[in-house]
């Protein structure tokens, strides 16, 4: 933007090297979820774009997660999601939570909360409490647009912001959060 100044700061101690810059050789990414991965000592580690790569979480290549997509990292656990008929969650050894949801679209998790929110294209919001492993589901309406919720942008206090797609375009939706 013209007339504005952007300041970049390091978010961790240590030098930033060429292998720590997104898109360099040896580093892959999950562009939909802002996750990065790289090889360390012959093993694949995954980390969020906002985290120090040194603190990445090692993946297990022997774990059968076929059909699952790595959605996010929450409290040092890898959260995978897969489309299925029923909404469910299960803990798999080695810090993995596997979620299923009909036509899963967006996942949101904040380390300050035990809750993981995920939406399906049928505008169903599911909320997993990782402390109790209980799931609650809610049907959401985005009014007259007849749109499809695609992404949870954020949950702050009792308000939730999401993106929805409709024939008229893409909309930002803000609503009272049923669980916070």
CSV table of C-alpha atoms in Angstrom, one decimal:
chain,number,residue,atom,x,y,z
A,1,UNK,CA,0.0,0.0,0.0
A,2,UNK,CA,1.3,3.4,-0.8
A,3,UNK,CA,2.5,5.5,2.1
A,4,UNK,CA,2.6,2.6,4.6
A,5,UNK,CA,5.6,1.1,6.2
A,6,UNK,CA,5.8,-2.6,7.0
A,7,UNK,CA,8.2,-3.9,9.7
A,8,UNK,CA,9.2,-7.5,9.9
A,9,UNK,CA,10.5,-9.0,13.1
A,10,UNK,CA,11.9,-12.5,13.8
A,11,UNK,CA,9.6,-14.5,16.0
A,12,UNK,CA,12.2,-16.8,17.5
A,13,UNK,CA,15.8,-16.7,18.6
A,14,UNK,CA,18.5,-17.7,16.1
A,15,UNK,CA,19.5,-16.8,12.6
A,16,UNK,CA,17.1,-17.1,9.7
A,17,UNK,CA,18.8,-19.2,7.0
A,18,UNK,CA,17.9,-19.7,3.4
A,19,UNK,CA,16.2,-23.1,4.3
A,20,UNK,CA,13.8,-21.3,6.7
A,21,UNK,CA,12.3,-19.2,3.9
A,22,UNK,CA,9.0,-20.5,2.5
A,23,UNK,CA,9.3,-22.1,-0.9
A,24,UNK,CA,13.0,-22.9,-0.8
A,25,UNK,CA,14.5,-26.3,-1.7
A,26,UNK,CA,13.7,-29.0,0.8
A,27,UNK,CA,10.6,-27.3,2.2
A,28,UNK,CA,7.1,-28.2,1.3
A,29,UNK,CA,3.8,-26.5,2.3
A,30,UNK,CA,0.1,-27.1,2.7
A,31,UNK,CA,-1.1,-23.8,1.2
A,32,UNK,CA,-4.7,-24.0,2.4
A,33,UNK,CA,-3.7,-24.3,6.1
A,34,UNK,CA,-0.4,-22.4,6.4
A,35,UNK,CA,1.6,-25.4,7.4
A,36,UNK,CA,5.1,-26.1,6.3
A,37,UNK,CA,7.2,-29.2,6.3
A,38,UNK,CA,10.9,-30.1,5.9
A,39,UNK,CA,13.2,-33.0,6.5
A,40,UNK,CA,15.3,-33.0,9.7
A,41,UNK,CA,17.7,-35.8,10.3
A,42,UNK,CA,16.0,-37.9,7.6
A,43,UNK,CA,12.5,-37.4,9.1
A,44,UNK,CA,9.7,-35.2,8.0
A,45,UNK,CA,8.6,-32.5,10.5
A,46,UNK,CA,5.6,-30.2,10.2
A,47,UNK,CA,5.1,-26.7,11.7
A,48,UNK,CA,2.9,-23.7,11.3
A,49,UNK,CA,4.1,-20.7,9.3
A,50,UNK,CA,4.1,-18.7,12.6
A,51,UNK,CA,6.2,-21.2,14.5
A,52,UNK,CA,9.9,-21.8,14.8
A,53,UNK,CA,10.8,-24.7,12.5
A,54,UNK,CA,13.1,-26.1,15.3
A,55,UNK,CA,9.9,-26.9,17.3
A,56,UNK,CA,8.3,-28.8,14.4
A,57,UNK,CA,6.3,-32.0,15.0
A,58,UNK,CA,7.7,-35.2,13.6
A,59,UNK,CA,5.3,-37.2,11.4
A,60,UNK,CA,5.2,-40.9,11.4
A,61,UNK,CA,5.5,-42.3,7.8
A,62,UNK,CA,4.3,-45.7,9.0
A,63,UNK,CA,0.9,-44.2,10.2
A,64,UNK,CA,-1.9,-45.1,7.9
A,65,UNK,CA,-3.8,-41.9,7.4
A,66,UNK,CA,-4.9,-42.5,3.8
A,67,UNK,CA,-7.7,-40.2,2.8
A,68,UNK,CA,-6.9,-37.7,5.6
A,69,UNK,CA,-5.6,-34.2,5.0
A,70,UNK,CA,-3.4,-32.5,7.5
A,71,UNK,CA,-5.6,-29.6,8.5
A,72,UNK,CA,-3.8,-27.8,11.4
A,73,UNK,CA,-1.6,-28.1,14.5
A,74,UNK,CA,-3.3,-27.6,17.8
A,75,UNK,CA,-1.4,-27.7,21.1
A,76,UNK,CA,1.4,-29.8,19.6
A,77,UNK,CA,-1.0,-32.3,18.0
A,78,UNK,CA,-1.4,-32.9,14.3
A,79,UNK,CA,-5.0,-32.5,13.3
A,80,UNK,CA,-6.1,-34.5,10.3
A,81,UNK,CA,-9.5,-34.4,8.7
A,82,UNK,CA,-11.3,-36.6,6.2
A,83,UNK,CA,-14.7,-36.5,4.5
A,84,UNK,CA,-17.0,-39.2,5.9
A,85,UNK,CA,-20.8,-39.7,6.6
A,86,UNK,CA,-20.5,-39.1,10.3
A,87,UNK,CA,-18.8,-36.5,12.4
A,88,UNK,CA,-16.2,-38.1,14.7
A,89,UNK,CA,-12.9,-37.6,16.4
A,90,UNK,CA,-10.3,-40.1,17.6
A,91,UNK,CA,-6.9,-39.8,19.2
A,92,UNK,CA,-4.2,-41.8,17.5
A,93,UNK,CA,-0.9,-42.3,19.3
A,94,UNK,CA,1.9,-40.0,18.6
A,95,UNK,CA,0.0,-36.7,19.1
A,96,UNK,CA,-2.6,-37.1,16.3
A,97,UNK,CA,-6.3,-36.3,16.3
A,98,UNK,CA,-8.2,-37.7,13.3
A,99,UNK,CA,-11.5,-35.9,12.5
A,100,UNK,CA,-14.2,-37.0,10.1
A,101,UNK,CA,-17.0,-34.8,8.8
A,102,UNK,CA,-19.3,-34.8,5.8
A,103,UNK,CA,-17.7,-32.6,3.1
A,104,UNK,CA,-15.3,-31.0,5.5
A,105,UNK,CA,-14.3,-27.5,4.4
A,106,UNK,CA,-12.6,-25.4,7.1
A,107,UNK,CA,-10.9,-26.0,10.4
A,108,UNK,CA,-10.0,-23.5,13.0
A,109,UNK,CA,-8.0,-24.0,16.2
A,110,UNK,CA,-6.3,-21.7,18.7
A,111,UNK,CA,-3.8,-23.0,21.2
A,112,UNK,CA,-5.4,-20.9,23.9
A,113,UNK,CA,-8.6,-22.9,23.8
A,114,UNK,CA,-9.2,-26.7,23.9
A,115,UNK,CA,-11.8,-26.3,21.1
A,116,UNK,CA,-11.4,-27.1,17.4
A,117,UNK,CA,-14.0,-25.8,15.1
A,118,UNK,CA,-14.8,-27.3,11.7
A,119,UNK,CA,-17.4,-26.6,9.0
A,120,UNK,CA,-18.9,-28.6,6.2
A,121,UNK,CA,-20.3,-27.3,2.9
A,122,UNK,CA,-23.7,-28.1,4.3
A,123,UNK,CA,-23.2,-25.3,6.8
A,124,UNK,CA,-22.8,-27.5,9.7
A,125,UNK,CA,-20.4,-26.3,12.4
A,126,UNK,CA,-18.9,-29.0,14.6
A,127,UNK,CA,-16.9,-28.2,17.7
A,128,UNK,CA,-14.5,-30.7,19.3
A,129,UNK,CA,-13.4,-30.1,22.9
A,130,UNK,CA,-10.0,-31.8,22.9
A,131,UNK,CA,-10.0,-32.0,26.7
A,132,UNK,CA,-13.1,-34.2,26.8
A,133,UNK,CA,-13.2,-35.4,23.2
A,134,UNK,CA,-16.8,-34.4,23.0
A,135,UNK,CA,-18.3,-33.1,19.7
A,136,UNK,CA,-21.2,-30.8,19.4
A,137,UNK,CA,-22.8,-30.0,16.0
A,138,UNK,CA,-24.8,-26.9,15.0
A,139,UNK,CA,-26.6,-26.1,11.8
A,140,UNK,CA,-25.7,-22.6,10.6
A,141,UNK,CA,-27.7,-20.2,8.3
A,142,UNK,CA,-26.1,-17.4,6.4
A,143,UNK,CA,-29.4,-15.6,5.7
A,144,UNK,CA,-30.8,-14.9,2.3
A,145,UNK,CA,-27.6,-15.7,0.4
A,146,UNK,CA,-28.0,-19.4,0.3
A,147,UNK,CA,-24.3,-19.7,0.4
A,148,UNK,CA,-21.8,-22.3,1.5
A,149,UNK,CA,-19.5,-21.7,4.5
A,150,UNK,CA,-15.9,-22.4,3.5
A,151,UNK,CA,-13.5,-21.1,6.1
A,152,UNK,CA,-13.5,-20.1,9.7
A,153,UNK,CA,-11.4,-17.0,9.9
A,154,UNK,CA,-11.4,-16.6,13.7
A,155,UNK,CA,-13.2,-17.1,17.0
A,156,UNK,CA,-12.8,-14.3,19.5
A,157,UNK,CA,-14.7,-14.4,22.7
A,158,UNK,CA,-18.3,-15.2,21.8
A,159,UNK,CA,-18.0,-14.1,18.1
A,160,UNK,CA,-17.1,-16.2,15.1
A,161,UNK,CA,-16.1,-14.9,11.7
A,162,UNK,CA,-16.4,-17.1,8.7
A,163,UNK,CA,-16.2,-16.8,4.9
A,164,UNK,CA,-19.0,-18.0,2.7
A,165,UNK,CA,-19.4,-18.5,-1.0
A,166,UNK,CA,-22.6,-17.7,-2.8
A,167,UNK,CA,-23.5,-17.1,-6.5
A,168,UNK,CA,-23.2,-13.3,-5.8
A,169,UNK,CA,-19.6,-13.7,-4.5
A,170,UNK,CA,-17.7,-14.3,-1.3
A,171,UNK,CA,-19.0,-13.0,1.9
A,172,UNK,CA,-17.7,-12.5,5.4
A,173,UNK,CA,-20.1,-13.7,8.0
A,174,UNK,CA,-20.0,-12.8,11.7
A,175,UNK,CA,-22.2,-14.7,14.2
A,176,UNK,CA,-22.5,-15.5,17.9
A,177,UNK,CA,-20.4,-18.5,18.6
A,178,UNK,CA,-22.5,-21.3,20.0
A,179,UNK,CA,-19.5,-22.6,22.1
A,180,UNK,CA,-16.5,-20.5,23.2
